[in-house]
PDB file of N, CA and C in Angstrom:
ATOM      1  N   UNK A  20       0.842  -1.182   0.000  1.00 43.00           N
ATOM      2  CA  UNK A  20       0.000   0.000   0.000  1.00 43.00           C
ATOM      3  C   UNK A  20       0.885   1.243   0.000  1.00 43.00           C
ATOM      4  N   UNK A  21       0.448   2.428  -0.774  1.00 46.00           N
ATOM      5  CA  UNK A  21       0.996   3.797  -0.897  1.00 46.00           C
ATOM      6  C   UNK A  21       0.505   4.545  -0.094  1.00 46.00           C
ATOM      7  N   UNK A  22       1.191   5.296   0.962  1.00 47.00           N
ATOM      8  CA  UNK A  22       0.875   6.616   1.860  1.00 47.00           C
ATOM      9  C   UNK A  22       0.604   7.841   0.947  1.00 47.00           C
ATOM     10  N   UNK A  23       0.028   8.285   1.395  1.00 50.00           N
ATOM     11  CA  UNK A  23      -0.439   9.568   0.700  1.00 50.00           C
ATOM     12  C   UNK A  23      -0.117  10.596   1.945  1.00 50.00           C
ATOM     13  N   UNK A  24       0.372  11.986   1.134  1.00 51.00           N
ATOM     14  CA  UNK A  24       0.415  12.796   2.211  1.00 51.00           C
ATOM     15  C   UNK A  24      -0.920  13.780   1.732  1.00 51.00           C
ATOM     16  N   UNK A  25      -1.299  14.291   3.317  1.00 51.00           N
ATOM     17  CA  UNK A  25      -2.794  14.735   3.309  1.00 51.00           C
ATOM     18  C   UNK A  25      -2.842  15.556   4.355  1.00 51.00           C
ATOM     19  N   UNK A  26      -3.549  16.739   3.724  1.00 50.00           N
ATOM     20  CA  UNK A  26      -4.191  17.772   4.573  1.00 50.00           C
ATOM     21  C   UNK A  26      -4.837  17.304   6.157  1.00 50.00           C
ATOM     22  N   UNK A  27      -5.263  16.242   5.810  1.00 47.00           N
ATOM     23  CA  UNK A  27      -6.254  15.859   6.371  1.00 47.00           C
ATOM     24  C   UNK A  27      -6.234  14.868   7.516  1.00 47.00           C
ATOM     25  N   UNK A  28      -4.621  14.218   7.264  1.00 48.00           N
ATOM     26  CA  UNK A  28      -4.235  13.140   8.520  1.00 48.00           C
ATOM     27  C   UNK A  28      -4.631  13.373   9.716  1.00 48.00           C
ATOM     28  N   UNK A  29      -4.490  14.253  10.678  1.00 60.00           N
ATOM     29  CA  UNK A  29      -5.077  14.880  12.355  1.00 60.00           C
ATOM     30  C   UNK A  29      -5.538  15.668  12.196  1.00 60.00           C
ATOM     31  N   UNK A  30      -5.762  16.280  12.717  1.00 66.00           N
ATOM     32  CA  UNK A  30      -6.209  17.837  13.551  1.00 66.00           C
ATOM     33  C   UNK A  30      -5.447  18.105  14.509  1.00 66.00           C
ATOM     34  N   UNK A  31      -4.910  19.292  14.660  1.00 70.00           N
ATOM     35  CA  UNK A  31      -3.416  19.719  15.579  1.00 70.00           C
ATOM     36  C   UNK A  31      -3.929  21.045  15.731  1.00 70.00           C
ATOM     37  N   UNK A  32      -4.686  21.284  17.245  1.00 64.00           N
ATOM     38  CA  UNK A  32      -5.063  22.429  17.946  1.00 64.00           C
ATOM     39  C   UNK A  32      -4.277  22.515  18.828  1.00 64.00           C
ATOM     40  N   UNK A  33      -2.884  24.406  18.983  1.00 69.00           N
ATOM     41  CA  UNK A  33      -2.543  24.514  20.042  1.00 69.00           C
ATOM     42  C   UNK A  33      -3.553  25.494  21.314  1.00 69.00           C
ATOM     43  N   UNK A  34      -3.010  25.526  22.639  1.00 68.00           N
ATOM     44  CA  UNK A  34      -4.340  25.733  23.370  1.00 68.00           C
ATOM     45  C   UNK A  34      -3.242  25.918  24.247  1.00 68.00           C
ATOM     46  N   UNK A  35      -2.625  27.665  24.088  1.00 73.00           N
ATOM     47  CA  UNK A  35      -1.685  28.069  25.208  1.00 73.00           C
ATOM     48  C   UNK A  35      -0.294  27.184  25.386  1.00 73.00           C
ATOM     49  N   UNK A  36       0.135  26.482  25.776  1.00 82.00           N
ATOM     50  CA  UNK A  36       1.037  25.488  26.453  1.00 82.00           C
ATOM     51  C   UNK A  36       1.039  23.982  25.810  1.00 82.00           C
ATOM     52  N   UNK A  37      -0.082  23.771  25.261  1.00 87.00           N
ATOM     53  CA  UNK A  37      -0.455  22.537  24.575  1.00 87.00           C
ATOM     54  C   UNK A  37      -0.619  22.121  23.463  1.00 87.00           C
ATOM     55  N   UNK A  38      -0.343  21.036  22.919  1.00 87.00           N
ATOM     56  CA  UNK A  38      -0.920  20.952  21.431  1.00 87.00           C
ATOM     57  C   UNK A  38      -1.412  19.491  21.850  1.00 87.00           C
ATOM     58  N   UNK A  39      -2.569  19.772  21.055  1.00 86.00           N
ATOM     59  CA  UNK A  39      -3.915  18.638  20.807  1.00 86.00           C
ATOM     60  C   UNK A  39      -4.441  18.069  19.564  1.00 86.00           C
ATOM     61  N   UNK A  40      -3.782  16.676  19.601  1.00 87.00           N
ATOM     62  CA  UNK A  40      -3.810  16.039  18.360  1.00 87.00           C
ATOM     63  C   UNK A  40      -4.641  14.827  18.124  1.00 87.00           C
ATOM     64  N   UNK A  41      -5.238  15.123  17.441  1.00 84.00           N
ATOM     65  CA  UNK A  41      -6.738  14.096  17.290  1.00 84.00           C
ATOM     66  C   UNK A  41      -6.537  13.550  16.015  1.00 84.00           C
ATOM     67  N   UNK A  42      -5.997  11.857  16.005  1.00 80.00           N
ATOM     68  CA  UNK A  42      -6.124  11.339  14.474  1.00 80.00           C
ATOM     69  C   UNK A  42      -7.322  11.308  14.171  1.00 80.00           C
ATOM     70  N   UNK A  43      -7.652  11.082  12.700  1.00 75.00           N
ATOM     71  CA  UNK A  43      -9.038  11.069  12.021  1.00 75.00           C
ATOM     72  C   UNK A  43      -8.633   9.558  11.773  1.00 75.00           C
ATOM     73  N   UNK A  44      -7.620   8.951  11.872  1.00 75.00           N
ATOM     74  CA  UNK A  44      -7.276   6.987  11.106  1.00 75.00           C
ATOM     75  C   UNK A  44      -7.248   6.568  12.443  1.00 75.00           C
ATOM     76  N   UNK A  45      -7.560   4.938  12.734  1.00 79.00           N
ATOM     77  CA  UNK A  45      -7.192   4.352  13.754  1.00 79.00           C
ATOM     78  C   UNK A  45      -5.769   4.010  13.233  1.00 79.00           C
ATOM     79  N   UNK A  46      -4.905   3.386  14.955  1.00 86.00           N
ATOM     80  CA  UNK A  46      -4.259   2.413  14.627  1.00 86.00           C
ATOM     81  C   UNK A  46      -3.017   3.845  15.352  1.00 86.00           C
ATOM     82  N   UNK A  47      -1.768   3.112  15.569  1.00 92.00           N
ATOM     83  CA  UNK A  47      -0.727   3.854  15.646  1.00 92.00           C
ATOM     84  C   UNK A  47      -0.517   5.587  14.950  1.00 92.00           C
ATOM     85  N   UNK A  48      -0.096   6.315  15.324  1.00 92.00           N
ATOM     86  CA  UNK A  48       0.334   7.862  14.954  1.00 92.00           C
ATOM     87  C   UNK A  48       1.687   7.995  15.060  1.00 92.00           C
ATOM     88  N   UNK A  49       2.576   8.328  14.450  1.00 95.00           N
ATOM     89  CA  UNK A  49       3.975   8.971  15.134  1.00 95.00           C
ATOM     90  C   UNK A  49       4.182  10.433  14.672  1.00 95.00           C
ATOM     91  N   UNK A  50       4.509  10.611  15.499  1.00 95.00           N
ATOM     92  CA  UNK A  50       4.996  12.252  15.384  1.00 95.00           C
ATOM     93  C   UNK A  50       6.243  12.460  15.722  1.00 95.00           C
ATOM     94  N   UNK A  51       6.843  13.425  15.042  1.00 97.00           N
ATOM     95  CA  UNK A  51       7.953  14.249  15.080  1.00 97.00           C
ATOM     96  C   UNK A  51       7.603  15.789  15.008  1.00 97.00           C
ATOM     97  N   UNK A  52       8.657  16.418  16.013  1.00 97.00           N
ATOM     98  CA  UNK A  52       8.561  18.098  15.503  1.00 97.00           C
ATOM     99  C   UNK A  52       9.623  17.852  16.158  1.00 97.00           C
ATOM    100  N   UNK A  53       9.678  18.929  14.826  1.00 98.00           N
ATOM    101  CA  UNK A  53      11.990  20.030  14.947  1.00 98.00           C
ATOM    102  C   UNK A  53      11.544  20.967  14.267  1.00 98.00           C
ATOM    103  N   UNK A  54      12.310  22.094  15.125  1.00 97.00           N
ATOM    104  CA  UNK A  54      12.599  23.410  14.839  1.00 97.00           C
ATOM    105  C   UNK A  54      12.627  23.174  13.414  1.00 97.00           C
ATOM    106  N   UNK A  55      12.372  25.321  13.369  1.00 95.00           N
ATOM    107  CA  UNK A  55      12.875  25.889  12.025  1.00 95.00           C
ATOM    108  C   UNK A  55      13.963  25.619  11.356  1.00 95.00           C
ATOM    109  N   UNK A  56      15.181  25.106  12.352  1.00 96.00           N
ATOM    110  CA  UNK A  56      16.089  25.255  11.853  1.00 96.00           C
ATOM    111  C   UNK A  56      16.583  23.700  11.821  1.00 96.00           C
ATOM    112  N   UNK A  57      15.864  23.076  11.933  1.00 96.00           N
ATOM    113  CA  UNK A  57      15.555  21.241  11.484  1.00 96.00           C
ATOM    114  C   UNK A  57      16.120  20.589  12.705  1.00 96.00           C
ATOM    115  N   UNK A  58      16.370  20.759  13.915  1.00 97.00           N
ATOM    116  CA  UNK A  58      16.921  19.845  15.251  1.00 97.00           C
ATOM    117  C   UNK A  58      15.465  19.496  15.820  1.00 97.00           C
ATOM    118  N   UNK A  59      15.221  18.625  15.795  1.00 98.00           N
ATOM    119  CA  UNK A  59      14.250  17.583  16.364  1.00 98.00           C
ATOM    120  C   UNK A  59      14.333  17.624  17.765  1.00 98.00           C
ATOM    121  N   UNK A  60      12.364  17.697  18.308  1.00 97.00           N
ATOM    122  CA  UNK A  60      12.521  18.930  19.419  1.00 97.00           C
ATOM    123  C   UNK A  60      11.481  17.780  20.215  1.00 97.00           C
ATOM    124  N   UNK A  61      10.888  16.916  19.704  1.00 96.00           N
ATOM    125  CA  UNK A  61       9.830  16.094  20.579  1.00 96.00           C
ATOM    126  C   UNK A  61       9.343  15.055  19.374  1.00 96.00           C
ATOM    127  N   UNK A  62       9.581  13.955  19.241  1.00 97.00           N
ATOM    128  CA  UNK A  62       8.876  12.619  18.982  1.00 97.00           C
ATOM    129  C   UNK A  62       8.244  11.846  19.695  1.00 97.00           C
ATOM    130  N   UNK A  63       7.573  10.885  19.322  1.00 96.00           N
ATOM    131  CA  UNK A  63       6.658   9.622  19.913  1.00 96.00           C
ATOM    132  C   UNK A  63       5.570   9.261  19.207  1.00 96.00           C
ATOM    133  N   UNK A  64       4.843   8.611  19.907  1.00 95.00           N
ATOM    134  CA  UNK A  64       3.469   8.022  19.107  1.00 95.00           C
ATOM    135  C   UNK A  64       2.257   7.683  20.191  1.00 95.00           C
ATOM    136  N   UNK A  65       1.117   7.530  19.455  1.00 94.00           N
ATOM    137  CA  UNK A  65      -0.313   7.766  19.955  1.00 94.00           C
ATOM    138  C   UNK A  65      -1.047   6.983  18.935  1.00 94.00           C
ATOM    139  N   UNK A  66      -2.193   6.809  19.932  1.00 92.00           N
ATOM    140  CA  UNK A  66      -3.541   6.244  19.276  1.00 92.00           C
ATOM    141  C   UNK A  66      -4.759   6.787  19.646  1.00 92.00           C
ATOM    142  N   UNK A  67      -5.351   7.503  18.868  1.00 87.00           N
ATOM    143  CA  UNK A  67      -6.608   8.492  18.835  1.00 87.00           C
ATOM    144  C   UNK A  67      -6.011   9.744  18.696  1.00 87.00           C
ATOM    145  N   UNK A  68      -5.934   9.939  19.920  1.00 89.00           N
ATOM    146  CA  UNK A  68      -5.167  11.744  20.624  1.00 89.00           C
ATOM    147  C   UNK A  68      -4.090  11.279  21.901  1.00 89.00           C
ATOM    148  N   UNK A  69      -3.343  12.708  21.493  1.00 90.00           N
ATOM    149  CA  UNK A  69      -2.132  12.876  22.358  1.00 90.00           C
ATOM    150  C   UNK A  69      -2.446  14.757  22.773  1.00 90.00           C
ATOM    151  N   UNK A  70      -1.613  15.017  23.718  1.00 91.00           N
ATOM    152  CA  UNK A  70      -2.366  16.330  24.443  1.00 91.00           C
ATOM    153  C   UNK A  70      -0.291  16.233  24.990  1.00 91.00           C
ATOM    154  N   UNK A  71       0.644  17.179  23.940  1.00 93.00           N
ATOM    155  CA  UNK A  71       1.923  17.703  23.963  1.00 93.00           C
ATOM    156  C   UNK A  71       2.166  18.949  24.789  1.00 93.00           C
ATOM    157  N   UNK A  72       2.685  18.715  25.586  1.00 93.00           N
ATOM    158  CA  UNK A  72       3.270  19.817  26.055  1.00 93.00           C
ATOM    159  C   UNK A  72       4.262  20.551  26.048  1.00 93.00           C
ATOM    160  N   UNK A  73       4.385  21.570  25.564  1.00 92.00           N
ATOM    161  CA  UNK A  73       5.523  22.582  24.797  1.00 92.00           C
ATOM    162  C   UNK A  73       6.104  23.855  25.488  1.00 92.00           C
ATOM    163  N   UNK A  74       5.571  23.627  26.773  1.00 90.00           N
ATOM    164  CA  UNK A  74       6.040  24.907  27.752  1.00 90.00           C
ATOM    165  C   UNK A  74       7.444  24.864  27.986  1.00 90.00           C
ATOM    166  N   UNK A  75       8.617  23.759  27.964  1.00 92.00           N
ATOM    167  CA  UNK A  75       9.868  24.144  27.953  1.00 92.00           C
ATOM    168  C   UNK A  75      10.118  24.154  26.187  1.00 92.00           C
ATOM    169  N   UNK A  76       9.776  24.577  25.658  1.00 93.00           N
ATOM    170  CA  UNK A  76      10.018  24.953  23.920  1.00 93.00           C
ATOM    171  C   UNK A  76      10.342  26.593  24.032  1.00 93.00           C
ATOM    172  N   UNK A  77      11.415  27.293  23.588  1.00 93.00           N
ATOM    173  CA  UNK A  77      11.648  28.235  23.332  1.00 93.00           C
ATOM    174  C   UNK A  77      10.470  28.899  22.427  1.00 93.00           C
ATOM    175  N   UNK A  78       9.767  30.543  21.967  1.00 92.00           N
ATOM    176  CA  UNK A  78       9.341  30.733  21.643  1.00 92.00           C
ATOM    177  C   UNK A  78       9.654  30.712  19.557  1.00 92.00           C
ATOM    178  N   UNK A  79       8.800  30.434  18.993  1.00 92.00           N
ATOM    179  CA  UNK A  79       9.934  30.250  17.875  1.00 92.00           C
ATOM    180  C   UNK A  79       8.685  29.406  16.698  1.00 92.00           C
ATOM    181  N   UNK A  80       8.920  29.252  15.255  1.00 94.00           N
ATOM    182  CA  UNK A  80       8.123  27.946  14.120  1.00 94.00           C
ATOM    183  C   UNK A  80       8.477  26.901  14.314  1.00 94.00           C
ATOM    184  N   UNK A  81       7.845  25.680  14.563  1.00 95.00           N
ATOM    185  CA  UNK A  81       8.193  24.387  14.373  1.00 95.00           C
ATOM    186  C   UNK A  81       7.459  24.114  13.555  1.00 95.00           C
ATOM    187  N   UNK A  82       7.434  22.385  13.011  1.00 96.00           N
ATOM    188  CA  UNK A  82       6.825  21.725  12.089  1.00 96.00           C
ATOM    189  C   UNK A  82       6.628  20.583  12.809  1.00 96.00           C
ATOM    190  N   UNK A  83       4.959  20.068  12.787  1.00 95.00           N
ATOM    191  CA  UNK A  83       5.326  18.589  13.109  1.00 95.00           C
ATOM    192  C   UNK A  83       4.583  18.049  12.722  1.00 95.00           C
ATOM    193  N   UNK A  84       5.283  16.419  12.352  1.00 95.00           N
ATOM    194  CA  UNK A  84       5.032  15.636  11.575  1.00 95.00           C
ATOM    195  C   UNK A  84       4.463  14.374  11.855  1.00 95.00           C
ATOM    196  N   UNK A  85       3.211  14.106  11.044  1.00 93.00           N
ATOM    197  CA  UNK A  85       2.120  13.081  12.040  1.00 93.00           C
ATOM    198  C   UNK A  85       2.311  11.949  10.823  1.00 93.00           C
ATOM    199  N   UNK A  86       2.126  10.628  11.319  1.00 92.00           N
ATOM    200  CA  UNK A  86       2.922  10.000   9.812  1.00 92.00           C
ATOM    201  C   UNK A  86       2.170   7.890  10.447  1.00 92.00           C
ATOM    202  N   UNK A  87       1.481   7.750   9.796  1.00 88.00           N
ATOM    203  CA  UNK A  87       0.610   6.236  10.096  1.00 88.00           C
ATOM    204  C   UNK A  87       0.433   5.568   8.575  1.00 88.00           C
ATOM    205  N   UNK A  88       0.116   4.273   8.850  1.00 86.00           N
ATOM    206  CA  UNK A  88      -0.303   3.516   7.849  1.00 86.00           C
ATOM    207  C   UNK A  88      -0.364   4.113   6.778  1.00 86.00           C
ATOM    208  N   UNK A  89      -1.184   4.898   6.667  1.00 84.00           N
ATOM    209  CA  UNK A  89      -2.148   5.789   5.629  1.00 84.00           C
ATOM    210  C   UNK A  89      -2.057   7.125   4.916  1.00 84.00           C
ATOM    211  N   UNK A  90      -1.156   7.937   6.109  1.00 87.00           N
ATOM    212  CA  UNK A  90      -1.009   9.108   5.518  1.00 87.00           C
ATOM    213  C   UNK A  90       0.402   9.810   6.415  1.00 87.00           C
ATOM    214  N   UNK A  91       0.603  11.199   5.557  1.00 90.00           N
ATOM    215  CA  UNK A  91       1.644  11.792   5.893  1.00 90.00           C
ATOM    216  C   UNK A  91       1.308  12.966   6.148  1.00 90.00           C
ATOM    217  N   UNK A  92       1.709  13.685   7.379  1.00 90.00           N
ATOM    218  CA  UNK A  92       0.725  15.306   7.641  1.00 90.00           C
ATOM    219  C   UNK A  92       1.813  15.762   8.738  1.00 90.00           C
ATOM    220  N   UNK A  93       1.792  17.282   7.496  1.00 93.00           N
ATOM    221  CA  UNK A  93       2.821  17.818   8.428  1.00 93.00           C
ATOM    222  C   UNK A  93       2.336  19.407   8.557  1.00 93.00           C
ATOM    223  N   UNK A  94       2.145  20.085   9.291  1.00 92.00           N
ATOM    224  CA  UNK A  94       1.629  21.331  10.195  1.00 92.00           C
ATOM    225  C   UNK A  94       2.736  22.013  10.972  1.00 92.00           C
ATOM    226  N   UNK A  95       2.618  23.959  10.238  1.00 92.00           N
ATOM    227  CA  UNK A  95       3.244  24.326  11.160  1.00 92.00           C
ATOM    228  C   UNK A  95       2.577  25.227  12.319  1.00 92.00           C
ATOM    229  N   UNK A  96       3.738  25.150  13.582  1.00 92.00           N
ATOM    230  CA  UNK A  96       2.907  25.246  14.804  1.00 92.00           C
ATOM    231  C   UNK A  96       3.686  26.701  15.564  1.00 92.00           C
ATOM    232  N   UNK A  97       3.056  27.468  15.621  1.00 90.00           N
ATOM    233  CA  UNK A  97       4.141  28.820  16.153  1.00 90.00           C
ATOM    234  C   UNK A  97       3.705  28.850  17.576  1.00 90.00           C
ATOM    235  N   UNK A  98       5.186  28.884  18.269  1.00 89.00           N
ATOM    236  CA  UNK A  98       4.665  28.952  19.468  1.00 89.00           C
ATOM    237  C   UNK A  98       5.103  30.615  20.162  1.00 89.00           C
ATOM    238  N   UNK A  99       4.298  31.312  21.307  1.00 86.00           N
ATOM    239  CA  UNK A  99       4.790  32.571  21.090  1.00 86.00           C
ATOM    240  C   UNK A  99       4.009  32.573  22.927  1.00 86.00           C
ATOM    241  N   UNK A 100       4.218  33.234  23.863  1.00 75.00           N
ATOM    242  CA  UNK A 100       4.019  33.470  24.709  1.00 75.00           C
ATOM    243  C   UNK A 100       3.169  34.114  25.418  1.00 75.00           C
ATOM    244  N   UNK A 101       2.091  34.007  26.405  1.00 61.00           N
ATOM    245  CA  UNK A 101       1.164  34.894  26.394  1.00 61.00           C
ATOM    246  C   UNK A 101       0.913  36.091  27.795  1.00 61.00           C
TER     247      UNK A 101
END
């Protein structure tokens, strides 16, 4: 089977301090995010939703990358202080 990359893999709401990631596929999720400047800042994996916490993250663009069976989805996430 071919992965497709897609708009559409999660939903990735940040919420202050948090990011909230809700797959739309069952089954395993992995994620990666690294900085702008490409050093890899938090990986792992989930099934359904994961709820990240980014309060020791410098203020700054990341990218992160949600990646299963099925699809490839990558979102960027600015984090900025309030």
């Amino acid at each position: 089977s071919t992965r497709k990359e897609s708009s559409a893999a999660s939903d990735v709401y940040k919420r202050q301090n948090n990011l909230r990631i809700q797959a739309t596929t069952s089954g395993q999720t992995q994620y990666n995010m690294v900085s702008i400047s490409g050093s890899q800042v938090m990986t792992g994996s989930f099934s359904n939703e994961a709820v990240l916490d980014i309060t020791s993250l410098p203020n700054g663009v990341y990218f992160i990358t949600l990646e299963n069976e099925e699809e490839i989805y990558t979102q960027k996430v600015i984090k900025t202080s309030y």
